[in-house]
Short mmCIF file of C-alpha atoms in Angstrom, two decimals:
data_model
loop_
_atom_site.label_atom_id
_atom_site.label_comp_id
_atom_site.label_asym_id
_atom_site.label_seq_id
_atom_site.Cartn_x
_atom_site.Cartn_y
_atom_site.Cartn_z
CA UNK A 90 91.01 82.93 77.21
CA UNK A 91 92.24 85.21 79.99
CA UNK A 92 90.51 87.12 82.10
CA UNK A 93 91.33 90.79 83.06
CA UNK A 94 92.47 91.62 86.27
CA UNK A 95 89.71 93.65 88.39
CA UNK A 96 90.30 97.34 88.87
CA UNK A 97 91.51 97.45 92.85
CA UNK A 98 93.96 93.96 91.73
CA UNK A 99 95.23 96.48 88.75
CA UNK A 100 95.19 99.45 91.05
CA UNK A 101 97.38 97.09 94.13
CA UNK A 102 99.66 96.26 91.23
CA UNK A 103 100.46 99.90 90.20
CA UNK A 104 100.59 100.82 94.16
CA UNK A 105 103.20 98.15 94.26
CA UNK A 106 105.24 99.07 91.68
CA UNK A 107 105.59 103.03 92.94
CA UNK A 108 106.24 101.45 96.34
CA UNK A 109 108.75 99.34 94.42
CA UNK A 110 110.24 102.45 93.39
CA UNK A 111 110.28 104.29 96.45
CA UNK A 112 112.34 101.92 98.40
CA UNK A 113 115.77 102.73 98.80
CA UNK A 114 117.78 100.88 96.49
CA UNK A 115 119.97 99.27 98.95
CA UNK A 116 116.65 97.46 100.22
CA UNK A 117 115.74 96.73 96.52
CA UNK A 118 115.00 92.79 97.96
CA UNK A 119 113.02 94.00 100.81
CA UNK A 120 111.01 95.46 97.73
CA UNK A 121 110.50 92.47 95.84
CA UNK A 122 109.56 90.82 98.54
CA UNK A 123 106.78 92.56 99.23
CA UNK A 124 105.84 92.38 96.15
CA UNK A 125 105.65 88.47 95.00
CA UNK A 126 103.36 87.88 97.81
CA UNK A 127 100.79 90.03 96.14
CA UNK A 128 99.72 87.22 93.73
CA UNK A 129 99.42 84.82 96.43
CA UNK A 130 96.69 87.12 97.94
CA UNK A 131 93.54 85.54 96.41
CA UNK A 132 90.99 88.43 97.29
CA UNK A 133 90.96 92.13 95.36
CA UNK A 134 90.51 94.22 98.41
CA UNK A 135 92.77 92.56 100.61
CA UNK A 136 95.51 92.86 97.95
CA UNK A 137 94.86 96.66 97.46
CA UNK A 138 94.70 96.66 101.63
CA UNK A 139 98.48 95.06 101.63
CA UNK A 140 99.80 97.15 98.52
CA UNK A 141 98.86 100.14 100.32
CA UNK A 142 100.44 99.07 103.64
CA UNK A 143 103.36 98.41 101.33
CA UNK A 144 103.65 101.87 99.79
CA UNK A 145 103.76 103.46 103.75
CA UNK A 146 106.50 101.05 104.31
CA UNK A 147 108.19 102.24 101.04
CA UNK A 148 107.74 105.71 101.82
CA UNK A 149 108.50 105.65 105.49
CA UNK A 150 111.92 103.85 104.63
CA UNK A 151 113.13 106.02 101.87
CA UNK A 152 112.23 108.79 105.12
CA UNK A 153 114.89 106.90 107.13
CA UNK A 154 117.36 106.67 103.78
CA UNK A 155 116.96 110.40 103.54
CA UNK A 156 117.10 111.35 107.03
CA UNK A 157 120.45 109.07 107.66
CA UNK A 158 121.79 110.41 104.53
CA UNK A 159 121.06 114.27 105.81
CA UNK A 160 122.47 113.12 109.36
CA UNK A 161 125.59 112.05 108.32
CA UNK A 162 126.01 114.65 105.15
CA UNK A 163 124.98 117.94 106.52
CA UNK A 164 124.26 117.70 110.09
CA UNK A 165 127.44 115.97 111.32
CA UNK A 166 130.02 118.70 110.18
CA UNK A 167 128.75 120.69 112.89
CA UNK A 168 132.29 121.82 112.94
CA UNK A 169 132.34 123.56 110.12
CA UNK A 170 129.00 124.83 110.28
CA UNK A 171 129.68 126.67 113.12
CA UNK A 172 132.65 128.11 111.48
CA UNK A 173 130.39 129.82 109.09
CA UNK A 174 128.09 130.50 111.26
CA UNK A 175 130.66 132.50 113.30
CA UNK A 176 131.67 134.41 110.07
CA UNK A 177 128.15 135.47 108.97
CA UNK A 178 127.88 137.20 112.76
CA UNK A 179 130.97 138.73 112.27
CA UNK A 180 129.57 140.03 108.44
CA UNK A 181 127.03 141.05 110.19
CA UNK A 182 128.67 142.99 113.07
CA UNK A 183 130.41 144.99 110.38
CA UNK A 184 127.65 145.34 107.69
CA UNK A 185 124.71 146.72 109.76
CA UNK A 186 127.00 149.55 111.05
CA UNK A 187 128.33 150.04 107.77
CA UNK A 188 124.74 149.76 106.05
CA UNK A 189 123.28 152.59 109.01
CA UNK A 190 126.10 154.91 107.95
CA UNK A 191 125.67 154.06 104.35
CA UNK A 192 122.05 154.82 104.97
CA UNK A 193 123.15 158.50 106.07
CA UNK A 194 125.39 159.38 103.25
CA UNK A 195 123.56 160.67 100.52
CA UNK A 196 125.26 161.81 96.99
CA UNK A 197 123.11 164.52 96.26
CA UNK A 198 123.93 165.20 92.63
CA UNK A 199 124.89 168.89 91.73
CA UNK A 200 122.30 169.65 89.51
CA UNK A 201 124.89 171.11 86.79
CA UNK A 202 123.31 169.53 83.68
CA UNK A 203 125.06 166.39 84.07
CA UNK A 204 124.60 162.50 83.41
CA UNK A 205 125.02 160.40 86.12
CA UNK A 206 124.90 156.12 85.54
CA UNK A 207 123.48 154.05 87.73
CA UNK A 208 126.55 151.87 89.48
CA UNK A 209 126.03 148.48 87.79
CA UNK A 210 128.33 148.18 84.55
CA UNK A 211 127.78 146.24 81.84
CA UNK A 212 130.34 143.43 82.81
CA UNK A 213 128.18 143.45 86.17
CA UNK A 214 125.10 142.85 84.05
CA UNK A 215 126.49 140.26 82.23
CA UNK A 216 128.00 138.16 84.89
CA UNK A 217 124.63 138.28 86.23
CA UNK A 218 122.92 137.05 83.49
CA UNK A 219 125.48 134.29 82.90
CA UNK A 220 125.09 133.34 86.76
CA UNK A 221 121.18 132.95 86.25
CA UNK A 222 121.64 131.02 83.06
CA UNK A 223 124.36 128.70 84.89
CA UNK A 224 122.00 128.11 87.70
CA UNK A 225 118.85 127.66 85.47
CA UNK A 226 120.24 125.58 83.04
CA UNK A 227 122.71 123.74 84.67
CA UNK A 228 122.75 123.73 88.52
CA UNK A 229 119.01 123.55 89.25
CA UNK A 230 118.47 120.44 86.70
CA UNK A 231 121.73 118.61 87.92
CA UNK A 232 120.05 118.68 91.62
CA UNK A 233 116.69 117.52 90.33
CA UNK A 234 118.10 114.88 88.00
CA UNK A 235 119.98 113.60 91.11
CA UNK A 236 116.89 113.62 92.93
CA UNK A 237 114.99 111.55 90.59
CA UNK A 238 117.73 109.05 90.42
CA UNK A 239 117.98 108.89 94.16
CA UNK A 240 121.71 110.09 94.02
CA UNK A 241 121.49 112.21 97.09
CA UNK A 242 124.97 112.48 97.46
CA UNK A 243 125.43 113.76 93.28
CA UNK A 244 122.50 115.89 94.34
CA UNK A 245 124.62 117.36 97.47
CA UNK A 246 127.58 117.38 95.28
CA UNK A 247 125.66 119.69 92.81
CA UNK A 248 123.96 121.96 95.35
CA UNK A 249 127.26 122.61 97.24
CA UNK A 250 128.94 123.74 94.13
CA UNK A 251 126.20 125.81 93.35
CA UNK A 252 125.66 126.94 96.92
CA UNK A 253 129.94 127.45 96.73
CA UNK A 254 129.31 129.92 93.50
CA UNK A 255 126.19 131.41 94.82
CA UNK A 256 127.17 132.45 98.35
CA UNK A 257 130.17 134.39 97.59
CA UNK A 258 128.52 136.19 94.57
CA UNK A 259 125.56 137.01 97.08
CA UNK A 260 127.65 138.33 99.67
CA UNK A 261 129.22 140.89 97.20
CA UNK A 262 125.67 141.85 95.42
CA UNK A 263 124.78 142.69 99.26
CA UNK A 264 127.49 144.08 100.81
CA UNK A 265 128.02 146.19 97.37
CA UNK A 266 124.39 147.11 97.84
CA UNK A 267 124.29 147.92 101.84
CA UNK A 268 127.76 149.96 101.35
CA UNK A 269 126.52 152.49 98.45
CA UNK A 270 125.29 155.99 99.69
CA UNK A 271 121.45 156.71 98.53
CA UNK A 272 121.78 158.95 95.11
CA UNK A 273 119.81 162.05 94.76
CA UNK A 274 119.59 163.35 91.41
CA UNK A 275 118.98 166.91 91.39
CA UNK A 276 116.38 169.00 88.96
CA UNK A 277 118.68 169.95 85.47
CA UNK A 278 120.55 166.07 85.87
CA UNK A 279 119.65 163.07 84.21
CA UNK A 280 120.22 159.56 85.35
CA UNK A 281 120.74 156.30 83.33
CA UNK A 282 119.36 152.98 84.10
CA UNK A 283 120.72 150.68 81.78
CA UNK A 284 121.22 152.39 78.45
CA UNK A 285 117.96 154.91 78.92
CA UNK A 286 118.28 158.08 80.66
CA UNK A 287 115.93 160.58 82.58
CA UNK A 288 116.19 163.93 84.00
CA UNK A 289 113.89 166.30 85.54
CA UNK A 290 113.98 169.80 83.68
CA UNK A 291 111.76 172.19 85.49
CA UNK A 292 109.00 171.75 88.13
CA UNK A 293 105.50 173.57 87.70
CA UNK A 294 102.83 173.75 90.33
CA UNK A 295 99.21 174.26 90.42
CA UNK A 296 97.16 174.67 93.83
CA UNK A 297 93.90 173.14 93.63
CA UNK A 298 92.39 173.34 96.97
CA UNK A 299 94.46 171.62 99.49
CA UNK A 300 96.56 169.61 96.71
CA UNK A 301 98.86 171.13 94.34
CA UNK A 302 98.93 169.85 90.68
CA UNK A 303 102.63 169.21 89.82
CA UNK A 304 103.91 169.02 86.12
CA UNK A 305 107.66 167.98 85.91
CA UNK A 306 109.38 168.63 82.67
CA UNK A 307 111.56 165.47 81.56
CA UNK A 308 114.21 164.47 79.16
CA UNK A 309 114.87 161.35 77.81
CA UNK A 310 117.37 160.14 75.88
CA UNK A 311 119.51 157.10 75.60
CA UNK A 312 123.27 156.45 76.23
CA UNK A 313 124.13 154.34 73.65
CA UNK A 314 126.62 155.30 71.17
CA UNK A 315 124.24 153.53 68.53
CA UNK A 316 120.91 154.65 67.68
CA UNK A 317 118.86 152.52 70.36
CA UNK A 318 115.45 152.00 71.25
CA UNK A 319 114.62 153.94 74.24
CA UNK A 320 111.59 152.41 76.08
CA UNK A 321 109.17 155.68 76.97
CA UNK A 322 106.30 153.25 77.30
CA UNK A 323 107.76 151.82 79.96
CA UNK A 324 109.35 154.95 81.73
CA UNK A 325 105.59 156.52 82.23
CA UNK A 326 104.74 153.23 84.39
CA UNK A 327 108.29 152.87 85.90
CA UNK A 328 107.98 155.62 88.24
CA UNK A 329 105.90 156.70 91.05
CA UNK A 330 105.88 159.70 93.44
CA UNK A 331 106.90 159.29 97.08
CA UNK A 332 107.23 162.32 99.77
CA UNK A 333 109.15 162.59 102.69
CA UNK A 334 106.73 161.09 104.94
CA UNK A 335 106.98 157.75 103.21
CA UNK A 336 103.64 158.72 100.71
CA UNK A 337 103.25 157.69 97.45
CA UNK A 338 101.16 159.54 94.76
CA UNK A 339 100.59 157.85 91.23
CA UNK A 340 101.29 159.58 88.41
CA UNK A 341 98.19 160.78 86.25
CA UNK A 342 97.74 159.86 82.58
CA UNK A 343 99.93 162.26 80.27
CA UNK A 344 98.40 163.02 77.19
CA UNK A 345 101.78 165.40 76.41
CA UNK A 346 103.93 161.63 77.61
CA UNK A 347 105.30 159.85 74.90
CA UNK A 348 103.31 157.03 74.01
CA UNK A 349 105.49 154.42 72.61
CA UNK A 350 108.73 153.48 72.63
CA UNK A 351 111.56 155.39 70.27
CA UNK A 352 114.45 155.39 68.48
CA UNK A 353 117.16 157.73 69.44
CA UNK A 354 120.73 158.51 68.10
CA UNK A 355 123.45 160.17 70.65
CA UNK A 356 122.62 163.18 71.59
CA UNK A 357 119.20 163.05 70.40
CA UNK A 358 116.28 163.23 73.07
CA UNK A 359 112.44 163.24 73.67
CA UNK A 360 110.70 165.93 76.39
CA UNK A 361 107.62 165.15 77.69
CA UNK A 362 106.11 165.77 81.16
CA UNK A 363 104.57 163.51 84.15
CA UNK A 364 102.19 165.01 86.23
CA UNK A 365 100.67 164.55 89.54
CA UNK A 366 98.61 165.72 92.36
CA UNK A 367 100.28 165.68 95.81
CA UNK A 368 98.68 167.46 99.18
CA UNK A 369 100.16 170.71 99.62
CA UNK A 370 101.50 169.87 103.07
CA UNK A 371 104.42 167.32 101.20
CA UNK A 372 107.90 168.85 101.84
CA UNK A 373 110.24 166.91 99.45
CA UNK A 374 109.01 165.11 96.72
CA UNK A 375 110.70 162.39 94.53
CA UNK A 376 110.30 160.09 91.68
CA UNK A 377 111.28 156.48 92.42
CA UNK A 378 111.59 153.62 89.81
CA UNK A 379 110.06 150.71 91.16
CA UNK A 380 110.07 147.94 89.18
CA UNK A 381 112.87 146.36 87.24
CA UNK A 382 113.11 143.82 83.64
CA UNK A 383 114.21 140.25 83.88
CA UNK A 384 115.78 138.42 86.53
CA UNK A 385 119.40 139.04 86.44
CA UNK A 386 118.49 142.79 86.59
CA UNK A 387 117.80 142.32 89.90
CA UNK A 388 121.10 139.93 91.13
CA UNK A 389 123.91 142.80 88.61
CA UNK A 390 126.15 144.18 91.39
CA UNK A 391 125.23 148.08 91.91
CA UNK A 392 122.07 148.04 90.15
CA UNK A 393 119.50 149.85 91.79
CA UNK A 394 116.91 147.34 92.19
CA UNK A 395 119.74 144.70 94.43
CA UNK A 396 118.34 143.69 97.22
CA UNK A 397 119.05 146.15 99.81
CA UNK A 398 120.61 148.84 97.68
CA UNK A 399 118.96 152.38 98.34
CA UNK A 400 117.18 153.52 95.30
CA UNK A 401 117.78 156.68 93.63
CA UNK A 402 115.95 159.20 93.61
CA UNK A 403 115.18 162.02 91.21
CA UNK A 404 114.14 165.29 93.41
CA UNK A 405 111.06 166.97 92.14
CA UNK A 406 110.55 169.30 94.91
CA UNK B 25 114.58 107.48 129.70
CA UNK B 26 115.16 105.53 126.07
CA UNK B 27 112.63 103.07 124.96
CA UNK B 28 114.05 99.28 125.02
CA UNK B 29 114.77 97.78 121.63
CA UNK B 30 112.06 95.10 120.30
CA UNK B 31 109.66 96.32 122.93
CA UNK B 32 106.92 97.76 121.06
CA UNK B 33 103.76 95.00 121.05
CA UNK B 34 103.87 94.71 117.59
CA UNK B 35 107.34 93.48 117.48
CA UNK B 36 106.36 91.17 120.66
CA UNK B 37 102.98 89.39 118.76
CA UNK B 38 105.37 88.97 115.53
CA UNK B 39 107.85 87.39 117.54
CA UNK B 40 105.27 85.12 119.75
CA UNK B 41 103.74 84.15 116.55
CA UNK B 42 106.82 83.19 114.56
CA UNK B 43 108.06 81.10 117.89
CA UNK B 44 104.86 79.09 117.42
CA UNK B 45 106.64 76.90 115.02
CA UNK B 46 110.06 77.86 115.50
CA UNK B 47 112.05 75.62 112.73
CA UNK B 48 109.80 76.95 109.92
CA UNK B 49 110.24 79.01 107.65
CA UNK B 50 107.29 81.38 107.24
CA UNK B 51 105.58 83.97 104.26
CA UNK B 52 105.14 87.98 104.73
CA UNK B 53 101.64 87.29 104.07
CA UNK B 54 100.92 84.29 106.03
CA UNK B 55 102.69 85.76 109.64
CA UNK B 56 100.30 89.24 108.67
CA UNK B 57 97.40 87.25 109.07
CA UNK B 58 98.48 85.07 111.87
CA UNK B 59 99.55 88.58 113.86
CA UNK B 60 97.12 91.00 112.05
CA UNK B 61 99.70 92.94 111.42
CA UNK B 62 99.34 95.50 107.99
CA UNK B 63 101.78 95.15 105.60
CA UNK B 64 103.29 98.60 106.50
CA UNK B 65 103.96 97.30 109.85
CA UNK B 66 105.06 93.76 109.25
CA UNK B 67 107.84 94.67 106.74
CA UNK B 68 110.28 97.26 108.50
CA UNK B 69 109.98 94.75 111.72
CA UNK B 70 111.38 92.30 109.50
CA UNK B 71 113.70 94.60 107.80
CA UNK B 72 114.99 95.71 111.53
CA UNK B 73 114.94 92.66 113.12
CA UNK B 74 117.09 91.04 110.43
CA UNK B 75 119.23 93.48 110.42
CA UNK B 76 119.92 92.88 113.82
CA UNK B 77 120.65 89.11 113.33
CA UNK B 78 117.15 88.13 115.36
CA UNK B 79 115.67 86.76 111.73
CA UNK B 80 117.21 84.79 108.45
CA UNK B 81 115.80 85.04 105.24
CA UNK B 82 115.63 83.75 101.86
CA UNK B 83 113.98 82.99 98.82
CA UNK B 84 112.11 79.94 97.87
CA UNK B 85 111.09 78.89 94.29
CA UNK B 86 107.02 78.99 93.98
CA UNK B 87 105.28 76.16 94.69
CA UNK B 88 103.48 76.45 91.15
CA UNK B 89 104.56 77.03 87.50
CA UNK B 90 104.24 80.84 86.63
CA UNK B 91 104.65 82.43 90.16
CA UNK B 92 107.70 84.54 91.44
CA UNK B 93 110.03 83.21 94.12
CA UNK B 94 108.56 84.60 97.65
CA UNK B 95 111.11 85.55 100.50
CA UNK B 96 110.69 83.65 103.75
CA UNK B 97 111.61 83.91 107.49
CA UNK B 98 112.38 82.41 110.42
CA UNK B 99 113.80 82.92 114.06
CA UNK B 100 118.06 82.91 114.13
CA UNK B 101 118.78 81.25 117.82
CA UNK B 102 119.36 84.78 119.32
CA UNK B 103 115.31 85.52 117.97
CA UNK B 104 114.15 82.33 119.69
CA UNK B 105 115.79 83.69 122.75
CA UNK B 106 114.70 86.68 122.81
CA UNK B 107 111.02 85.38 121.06
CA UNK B 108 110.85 83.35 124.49
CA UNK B 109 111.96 86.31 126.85
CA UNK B 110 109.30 87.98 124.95
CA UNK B 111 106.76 84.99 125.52
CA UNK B 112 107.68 84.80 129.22
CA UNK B 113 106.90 88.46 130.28
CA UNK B 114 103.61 88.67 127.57
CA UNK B 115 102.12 85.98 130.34
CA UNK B 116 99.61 87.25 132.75
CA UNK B 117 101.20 88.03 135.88
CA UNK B 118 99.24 85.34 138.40
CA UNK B 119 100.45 82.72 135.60
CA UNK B 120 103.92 83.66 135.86
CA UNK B 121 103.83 84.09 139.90
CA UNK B 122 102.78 80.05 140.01
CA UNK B 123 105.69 79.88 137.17
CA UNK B 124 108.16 81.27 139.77
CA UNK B 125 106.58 79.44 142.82
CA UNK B 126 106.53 75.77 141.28
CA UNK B 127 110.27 76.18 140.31
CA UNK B 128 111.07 77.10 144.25
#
């Protein structure tokens, strides 16, 4: 008949084991070591007392493994790191000048009736989606598999390829971004996001006290040559109101606003209106889409919602 | 200023205690409870100071049936040396001032 091992003799064993894993495998024996004395310790608590003192060991060496391994992988081409560093100050010399007079060209649209796309393409869309994909499905899991298998140097091997795609695409998405004049789309033009278009119409005001009630008359259609789906629901809660000053004003609940999402041929459309109270003081008023879809919507070279790119805006007053 | 290798007291009670029988070889769990020394201590000073040639190790089949084979240690000749350089300045200072006084 055998007798079962107490809880803290179970609980030393498991300790061990991790700490077993821990260790760097190059001191694999160090490991072991450490570990066949365990059964020679004849009391519980002192076992669980030496397993423990065994998993610090474990984890302060596989510390050391890691901190050599960073030493002599990333820190010693200090060379070369200051060779990029160099060129990102240099980027940077010529981007913030270029982004300030970016910032003061404005395309202010010339409110002819015309359609105006936002600067992302299709191809840009899709490059960015495959990008994402590439890094969530393949580049993220290689460096975590690595990790678990204690590879650091397949797990450096994957980053830096990833890091070598990354960078480059990054550095066009933002200088793309910082270099593209703010768009103002004027009342009478419409602007597409995507496939879904918007323009303001005509511009109604109410006073009521010291605000004014505005009422802005929109189209919306879509730009595909297909009948599409064009995604009203969403437009009502895409946009919001800012002024001049930096103020924002929500939009009020539009009982004439489409309420779901339609189906549209080329050519057709859907009016509706969005309406809002702003103080009467408010000099320029715009609406400003301010949130985006999934992921690679944000990383698709020109879209409006890149980091740094200036949104555009559609001019209600 | 850069702290002296092997100078830390635990290093300096491991080595005193291993010197204390000098030709034998001794278990990770027997020298922690002759220096009171945790396991987390003991085991990267034996890791470092065989690495740096002051310790030899090896394994030894288990004294009874059904137990693993348990890694020992003991002082190289460069450990003794240094274990007794170690010895010599852990004595108290008067002891070591008659040291110096009967060998004039």
């Amino acid at each position: 008949m055998t007798s079962h091992p107490s809880l803290p003799r179970r609980l030393a064993t498991a300790l061990m084991e991790h700490a077993a894993w821990v260790f760097p495998s190059t001191r694999d024996h160090w490991a072991k070591a450490m570990q066949h004395e365990l059964p020679e310790i004849e009391r519980d608590r002192e076992a669980l007392a030496w397993a423990g003192g065994c998993l610090y060991a474990s984890y302060v060496e596989r510390g050391r493994a890691v901190a050599v391994f960073l030493t002599g992988e990333v820190l010693m081409p200090v060379q070369r790191w200051k060779q990029i560093r160099s060129m990102a100050l240099l980027a940077s010399a010529v981007l913030v000048p270029a982004f300030l007079w970016g910032g003061r060209r404005v395309f202010v649209t010339p409110g002819a009736q015309q359609v105006f796309q936002e600067d992302a393409s299709f191809a840009a869309a899709l490059a960015a989606l495959l990008l994402f994909l590439a890094a969530a499905v393949v580049g993220v899991p290689a460096v975590l598999f690595a990790l678990n298998d204690r590879t650091f140097h397949r797990a450096a091997r994957a980053g830096s390829v990833c890091a070598g795609i990354l960078i480059p695409y990054m550095t066009a998405l933002v200088t793309v971004a910082l270099l593209t004049p703010r768009t103002i789309v004027s009342i009478g033009d419409s602007y597409c996001w995507d496939s879904w278009c918007m323009g303001i119409q005509r511009v109604s005001a109410a006073p009521q006290g010291e605000n004014v009630l505005y009422t802005a008359e929109v189209r919306i259609f879509s730009d595909h040559s297909k009948a599409s789906r064009v995604p009203t629901e969403r437009a009502r809660s895409f946009f919001d109101v800012h002024d001049d000053r930096g103020r924002i004003f929500p939009l009020l609940q539009s009982a004439s606003f489409v309420g779901a999402d339609v189906i549209l041929n080329r050519g057709e459309s859907v009016k509706s209106s969005l309406i809002f109270l702003a103080p009467a003081n408010a000099r320029e008023l715009y609406l400003l889409g301010h949130d985006g879809g999934p992921p690679w919507v944000y990383l698709a070279i020109g879209s409006d919602l890149a980091p740094f790119h200036r949104r555009t805006l559609l001019r209600i007053l | 200023m850069p702290r002296r290798p092997n100078s830390s007291p635990q290093t300096r009670e491991l080595l005193v205690a291993m010197l204390r029988k000098p030709r034998t070889w001794h278990y990770g769990y027997e020298l922690s409870r002759d220096t009171g020394l945790s396991s987390g201590t003991l085991y990267p000073l034996l890791m470092r100071l065989s690495e740096q040639g002051l310790l030899e190790s090896r394994w030894q089949e288990p004294e009874r049936a059904g137990k693993p084979p348990r890694h020992v240690y003991r002082l190289t000749s460069e450990g003794q040396a240094l274990a007794k350089t170690v010895h010599a300045l852990r004595k108290p200072a008067a002891v070591r001032t008659n040291a110096v006084e009967a060998t004039t």
